[in-house]
CSV table of C-alpha atoms in Angstrom, one decimal:
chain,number,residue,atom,x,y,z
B,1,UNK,CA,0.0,0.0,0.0
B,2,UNK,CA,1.1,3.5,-1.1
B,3,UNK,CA,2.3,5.3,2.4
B,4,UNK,CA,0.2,8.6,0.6
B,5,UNK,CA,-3.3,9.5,1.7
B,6,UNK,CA,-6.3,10.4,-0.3
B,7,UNK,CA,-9.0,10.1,1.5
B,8,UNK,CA,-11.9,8.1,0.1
B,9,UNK,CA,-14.7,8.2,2.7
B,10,UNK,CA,-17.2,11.2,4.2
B,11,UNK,CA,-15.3,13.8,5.5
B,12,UNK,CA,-16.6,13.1,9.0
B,13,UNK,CA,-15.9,9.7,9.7
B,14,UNK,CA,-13.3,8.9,11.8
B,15,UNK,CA,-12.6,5.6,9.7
B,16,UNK,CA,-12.2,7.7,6.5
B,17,UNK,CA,-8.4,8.3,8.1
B,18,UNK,CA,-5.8,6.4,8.3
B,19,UNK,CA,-5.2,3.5,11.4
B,20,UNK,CA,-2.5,6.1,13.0
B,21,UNK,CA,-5.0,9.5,13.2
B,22,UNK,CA,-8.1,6.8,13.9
B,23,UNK,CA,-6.0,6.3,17.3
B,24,UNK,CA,-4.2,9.6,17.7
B,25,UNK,CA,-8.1,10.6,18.3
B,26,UNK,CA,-9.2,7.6,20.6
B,27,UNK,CA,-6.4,8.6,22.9
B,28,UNK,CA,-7.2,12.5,23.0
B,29,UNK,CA,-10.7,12.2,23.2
B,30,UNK,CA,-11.0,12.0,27.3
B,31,UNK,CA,-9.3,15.2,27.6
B,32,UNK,CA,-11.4,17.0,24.6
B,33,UNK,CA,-14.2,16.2,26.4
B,34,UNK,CA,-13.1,17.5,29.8
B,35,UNK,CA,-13.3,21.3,27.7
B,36,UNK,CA,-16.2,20.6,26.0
B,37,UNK,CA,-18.1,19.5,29.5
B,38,UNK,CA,-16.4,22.0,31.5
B,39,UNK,CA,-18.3,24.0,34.8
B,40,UNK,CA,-18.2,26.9,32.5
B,41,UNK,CA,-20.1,25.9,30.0
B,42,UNK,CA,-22.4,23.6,31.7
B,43,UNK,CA,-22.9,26.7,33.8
B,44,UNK,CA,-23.6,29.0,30.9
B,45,UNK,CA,-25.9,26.2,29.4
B,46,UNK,CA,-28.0,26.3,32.4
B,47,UNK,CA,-27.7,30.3,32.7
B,48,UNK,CA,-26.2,29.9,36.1
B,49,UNK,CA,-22.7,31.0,35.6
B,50,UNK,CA,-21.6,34.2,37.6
B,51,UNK,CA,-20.7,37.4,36.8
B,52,UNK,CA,-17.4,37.3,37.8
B,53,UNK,CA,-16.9,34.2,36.1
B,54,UNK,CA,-18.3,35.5,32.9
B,55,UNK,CA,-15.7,38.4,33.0
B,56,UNK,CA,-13.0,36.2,33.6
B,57,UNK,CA,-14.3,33.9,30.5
B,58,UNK,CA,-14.1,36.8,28.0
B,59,UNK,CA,-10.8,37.9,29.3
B,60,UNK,CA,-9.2,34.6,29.2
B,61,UNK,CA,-10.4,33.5,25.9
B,62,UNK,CA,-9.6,37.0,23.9
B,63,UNK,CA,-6.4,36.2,23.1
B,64,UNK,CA,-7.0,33.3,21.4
B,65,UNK,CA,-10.2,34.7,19.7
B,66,UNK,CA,-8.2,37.6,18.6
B,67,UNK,CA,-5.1,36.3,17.4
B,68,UNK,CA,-7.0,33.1,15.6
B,69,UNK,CA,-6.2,34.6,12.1
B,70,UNK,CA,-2.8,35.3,13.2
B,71,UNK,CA,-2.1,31.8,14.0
B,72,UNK,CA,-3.3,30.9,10.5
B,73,UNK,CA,-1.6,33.2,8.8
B,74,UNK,CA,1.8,31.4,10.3
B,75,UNK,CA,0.8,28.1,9.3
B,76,UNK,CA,-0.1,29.4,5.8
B,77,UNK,CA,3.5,31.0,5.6
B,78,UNK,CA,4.4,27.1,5.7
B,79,UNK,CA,2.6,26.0,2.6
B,80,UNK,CA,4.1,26.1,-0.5
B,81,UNK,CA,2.3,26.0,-4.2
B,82,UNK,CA,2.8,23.1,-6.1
B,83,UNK,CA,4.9,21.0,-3.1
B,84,UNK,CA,2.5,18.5,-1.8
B,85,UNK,CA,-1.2,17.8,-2.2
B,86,UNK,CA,-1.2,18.5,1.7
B,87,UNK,CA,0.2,21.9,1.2
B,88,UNK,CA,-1.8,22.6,-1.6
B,89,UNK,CA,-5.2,21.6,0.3
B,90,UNK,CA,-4.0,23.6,3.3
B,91,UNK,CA,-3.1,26.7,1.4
B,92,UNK,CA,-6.8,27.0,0.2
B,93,UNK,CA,-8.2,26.3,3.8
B,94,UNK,CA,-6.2,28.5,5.7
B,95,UNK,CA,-6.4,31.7,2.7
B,96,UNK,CA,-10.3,31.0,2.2
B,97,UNK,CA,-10.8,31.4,6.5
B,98,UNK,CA,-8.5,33.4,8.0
B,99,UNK,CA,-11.2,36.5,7.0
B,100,UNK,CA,-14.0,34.7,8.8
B,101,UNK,CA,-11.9,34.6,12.1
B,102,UNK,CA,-11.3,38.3,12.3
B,103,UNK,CA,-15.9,38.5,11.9
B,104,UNK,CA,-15.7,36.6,14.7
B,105,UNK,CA,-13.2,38.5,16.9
B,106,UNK,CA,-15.7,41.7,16.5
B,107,UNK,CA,-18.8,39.0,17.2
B,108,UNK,CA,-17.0,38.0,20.9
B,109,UNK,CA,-16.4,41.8,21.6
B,110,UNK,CA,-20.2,42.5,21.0
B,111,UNK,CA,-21.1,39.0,23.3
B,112,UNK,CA,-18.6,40.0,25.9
B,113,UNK,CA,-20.2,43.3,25.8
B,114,UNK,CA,-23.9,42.1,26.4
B,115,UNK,CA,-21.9,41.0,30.3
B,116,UNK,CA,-20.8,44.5,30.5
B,117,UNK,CA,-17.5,43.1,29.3
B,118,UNK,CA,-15.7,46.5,27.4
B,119,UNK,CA,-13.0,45.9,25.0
B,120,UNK,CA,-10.7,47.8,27.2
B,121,UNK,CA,-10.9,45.6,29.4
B,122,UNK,CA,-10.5,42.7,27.3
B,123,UNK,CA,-7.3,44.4,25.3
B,124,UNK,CA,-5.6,44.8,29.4
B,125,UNK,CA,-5.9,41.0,29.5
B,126,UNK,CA,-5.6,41.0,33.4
B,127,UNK,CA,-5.9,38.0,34.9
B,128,UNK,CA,-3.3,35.1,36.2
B,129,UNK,CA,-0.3,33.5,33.9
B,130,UNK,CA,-1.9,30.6,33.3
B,131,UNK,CA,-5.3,31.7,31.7
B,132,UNK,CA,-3.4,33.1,29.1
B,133,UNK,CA,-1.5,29.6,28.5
B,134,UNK,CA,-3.3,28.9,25.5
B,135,UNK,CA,-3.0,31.8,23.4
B,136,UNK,CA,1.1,31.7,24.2
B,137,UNK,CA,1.3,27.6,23.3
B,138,UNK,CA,-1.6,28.4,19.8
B,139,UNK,CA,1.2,31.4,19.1
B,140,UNK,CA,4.3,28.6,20.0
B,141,UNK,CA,3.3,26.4,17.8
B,142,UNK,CA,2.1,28.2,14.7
B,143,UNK,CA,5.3,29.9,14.3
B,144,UNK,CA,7.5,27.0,15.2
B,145,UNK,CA,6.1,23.6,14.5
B,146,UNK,CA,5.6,21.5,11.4
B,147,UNK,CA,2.4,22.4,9.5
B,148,UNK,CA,0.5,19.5,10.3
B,149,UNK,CA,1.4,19.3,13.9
B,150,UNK,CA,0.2,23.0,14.7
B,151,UNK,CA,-3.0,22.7,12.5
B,152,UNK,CA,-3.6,20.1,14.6
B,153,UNK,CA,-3.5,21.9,17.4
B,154,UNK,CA,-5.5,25.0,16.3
B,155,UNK,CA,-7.9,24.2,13.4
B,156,UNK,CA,-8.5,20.8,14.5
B,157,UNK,CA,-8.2,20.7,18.6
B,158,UNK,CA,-9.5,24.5,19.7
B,159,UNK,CA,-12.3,25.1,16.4
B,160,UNK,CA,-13.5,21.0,16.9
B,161,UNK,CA,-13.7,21.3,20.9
B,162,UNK,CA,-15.3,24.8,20.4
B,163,UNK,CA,-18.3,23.6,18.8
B,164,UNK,CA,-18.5,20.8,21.1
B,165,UNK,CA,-18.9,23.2,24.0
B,166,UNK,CA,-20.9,26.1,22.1
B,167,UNK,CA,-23.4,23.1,20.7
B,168,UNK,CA,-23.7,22.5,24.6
B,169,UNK,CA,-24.0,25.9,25.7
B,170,UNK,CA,-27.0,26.7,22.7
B,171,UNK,CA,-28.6,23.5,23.7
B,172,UNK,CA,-31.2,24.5,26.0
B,173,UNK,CA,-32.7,27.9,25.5
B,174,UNK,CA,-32.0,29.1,28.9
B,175,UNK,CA,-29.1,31.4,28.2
B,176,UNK,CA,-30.6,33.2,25.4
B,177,UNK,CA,-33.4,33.7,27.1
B,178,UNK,CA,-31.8,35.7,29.7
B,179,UNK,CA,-31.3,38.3,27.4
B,180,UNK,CA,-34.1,41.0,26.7
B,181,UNK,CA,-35.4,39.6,23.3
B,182,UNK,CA,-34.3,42.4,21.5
B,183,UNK,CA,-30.9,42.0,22.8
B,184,UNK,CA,-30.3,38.1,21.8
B,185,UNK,CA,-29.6,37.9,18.1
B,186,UNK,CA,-26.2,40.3,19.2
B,187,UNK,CA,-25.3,38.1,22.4
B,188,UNK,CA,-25.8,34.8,20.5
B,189,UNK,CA,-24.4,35.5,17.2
B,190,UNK,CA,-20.6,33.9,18.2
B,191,UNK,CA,-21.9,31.0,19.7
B,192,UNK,CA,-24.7,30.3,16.8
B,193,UNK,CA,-21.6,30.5,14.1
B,194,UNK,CA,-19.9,28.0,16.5
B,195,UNK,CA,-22.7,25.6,17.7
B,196,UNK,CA,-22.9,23.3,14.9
B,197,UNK,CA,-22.6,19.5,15.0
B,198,UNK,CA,-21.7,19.7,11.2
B,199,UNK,CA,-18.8,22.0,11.4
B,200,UNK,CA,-16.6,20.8,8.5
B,201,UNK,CA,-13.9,23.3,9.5
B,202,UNK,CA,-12.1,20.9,11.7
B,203,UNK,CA,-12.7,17.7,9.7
B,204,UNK,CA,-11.1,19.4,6.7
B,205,UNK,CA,-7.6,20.7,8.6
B,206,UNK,CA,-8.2,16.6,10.2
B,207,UNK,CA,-8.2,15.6,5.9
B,208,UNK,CA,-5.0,18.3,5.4
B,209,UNK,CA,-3.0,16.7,8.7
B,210,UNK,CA,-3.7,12.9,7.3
B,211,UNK,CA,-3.0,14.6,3.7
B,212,UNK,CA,0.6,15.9,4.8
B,213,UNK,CA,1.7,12.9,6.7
B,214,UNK,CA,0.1,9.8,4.9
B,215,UNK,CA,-0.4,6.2,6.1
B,216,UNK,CA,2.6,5.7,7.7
B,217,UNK,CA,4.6,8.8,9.2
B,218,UNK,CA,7.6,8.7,11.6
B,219,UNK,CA,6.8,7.8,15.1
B,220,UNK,CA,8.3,11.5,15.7
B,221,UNK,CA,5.3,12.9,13.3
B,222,UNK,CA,2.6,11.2,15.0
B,223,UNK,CA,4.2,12.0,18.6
B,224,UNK,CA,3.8,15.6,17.8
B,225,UNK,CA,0.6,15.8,16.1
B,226,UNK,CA,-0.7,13.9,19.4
B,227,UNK,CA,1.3,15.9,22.0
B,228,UNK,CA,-0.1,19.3,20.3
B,229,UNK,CA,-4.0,18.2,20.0
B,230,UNK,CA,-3.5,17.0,23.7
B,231,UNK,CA,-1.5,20.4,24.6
B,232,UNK,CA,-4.6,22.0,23.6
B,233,UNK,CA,-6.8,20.9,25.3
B,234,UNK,CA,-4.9,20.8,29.0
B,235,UNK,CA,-4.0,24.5,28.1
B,236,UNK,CA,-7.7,25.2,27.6
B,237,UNK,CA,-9.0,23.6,30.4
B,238,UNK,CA,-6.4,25.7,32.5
B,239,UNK,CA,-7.9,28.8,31.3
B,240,UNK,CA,-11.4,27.8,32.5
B,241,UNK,CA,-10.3,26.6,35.5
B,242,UNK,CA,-8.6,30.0,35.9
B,243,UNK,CA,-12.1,31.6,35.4
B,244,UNK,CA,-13.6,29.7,38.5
């Protein structure tokens, strides 16, 4: 068997990707679903989280939100034309997205907003080292890792587990509900563009990772495309623990 990857099946089926990524995501998926089931967002579900909490949400995840296109723009820096189908495929994903992310940077100032949230505060980022662990690791590895292993960790680990939790969050209609109705298209307008089951974005950088590194890559490759979708996620839960 060829050691390249074309992928053959639906786009969101595990078992459309090779044996290697098939088991990269059995062994992350306990700690993506600590994030996606977090206190936060169960709280925010249930329109119970605090204030204070809230704040500290908005605060802690700005960064990240903010510098999203930024960490796609690095990536994109290491694609060339014409290399490698991978490189090709991840080209067009990263050129055709990198405008939505910045709509959705001016959608989380308006949500933060509706919490009395203001975008100074969000721009002084106060709050302790380790909320902001995230955003410094996303930065890390855009600008220093191997393509695949750093879209792993952005467009695959923080977009997938993001509509995992904003799915959960929009799943009961108590939250938007605790806005005045006039008010709720604004406060819900990030989380609706996130809270989709369907969300092909992180399938298709899933298709671009399997694409770069094929059916059989170096134990080295699939260490790092593991370590950084599990990175991820233990960064992300320490900035919600941080907001508690």
């Amino acid at each position: 068997m060829s050691s390249e990857f074309k992928r053959r099946g639906a786009l969101k089926e595990a078992e459309s990707y090779p044996v290697w990524l098939q088991q990269v995501l059995t062994e992350t998926a306990s700690a993506r679903a600590l994030v996606a089931g977090h206190q936060v967002f169960t709280g925010m579900r249930d329109a119970k989280l605090g204030a204070r909490e809230f704040a500290a949400f908005f605060v802690n995840g700005w960064p990240v939100v903010e510098q999203f296109p930024q960490y796609m723009a690095m990536n994109l820096l290491k694609a060339r034309f014409g290399r490698s189908e991978g490189e090709d495929m991840a080209r067009r994903y990263l050129t055709r997205n990198i405008r939505v992310e910045q709509n959705h940077a001016d959608y989380w100032v308006d949500w933060a907003g509706m919490h009395d949230v203001s975008k100074s505060k969000l721009l002084r980022a106060e709050g302790p080292p380790a909320a902001f662990a995230l955003s410094h690791w996303c930065w890390s590895s855009s600008s220093s890792h191997a393509l695949a292993s750093a879209m792993a960790a952005t467009n695959y680990a923080i977009e997938g587990v993001t509509g995992d939790w904003a799915t959960l969050v929009c799943s009961k209609p108590d939250y938007e509900q605790s806005f005045p109705e006039g008010s709720r298209k604004k406060a819900m307008r990030w989380l609706q563009l996130h809270a989709h089951y369907d969300d092909a974005h992180p399938w298709e950088a899933l298709d671009i990772v399997a694409t770069l590194l094929g059916h059989e890559p170096s134990k080295e490759e699939v260490d790092g495309v593991r370590n950084s979708i599990l990175t991820s996620f233990s960064y992300f839960k320490a900035s919600l623990d941080c907001c508690l």
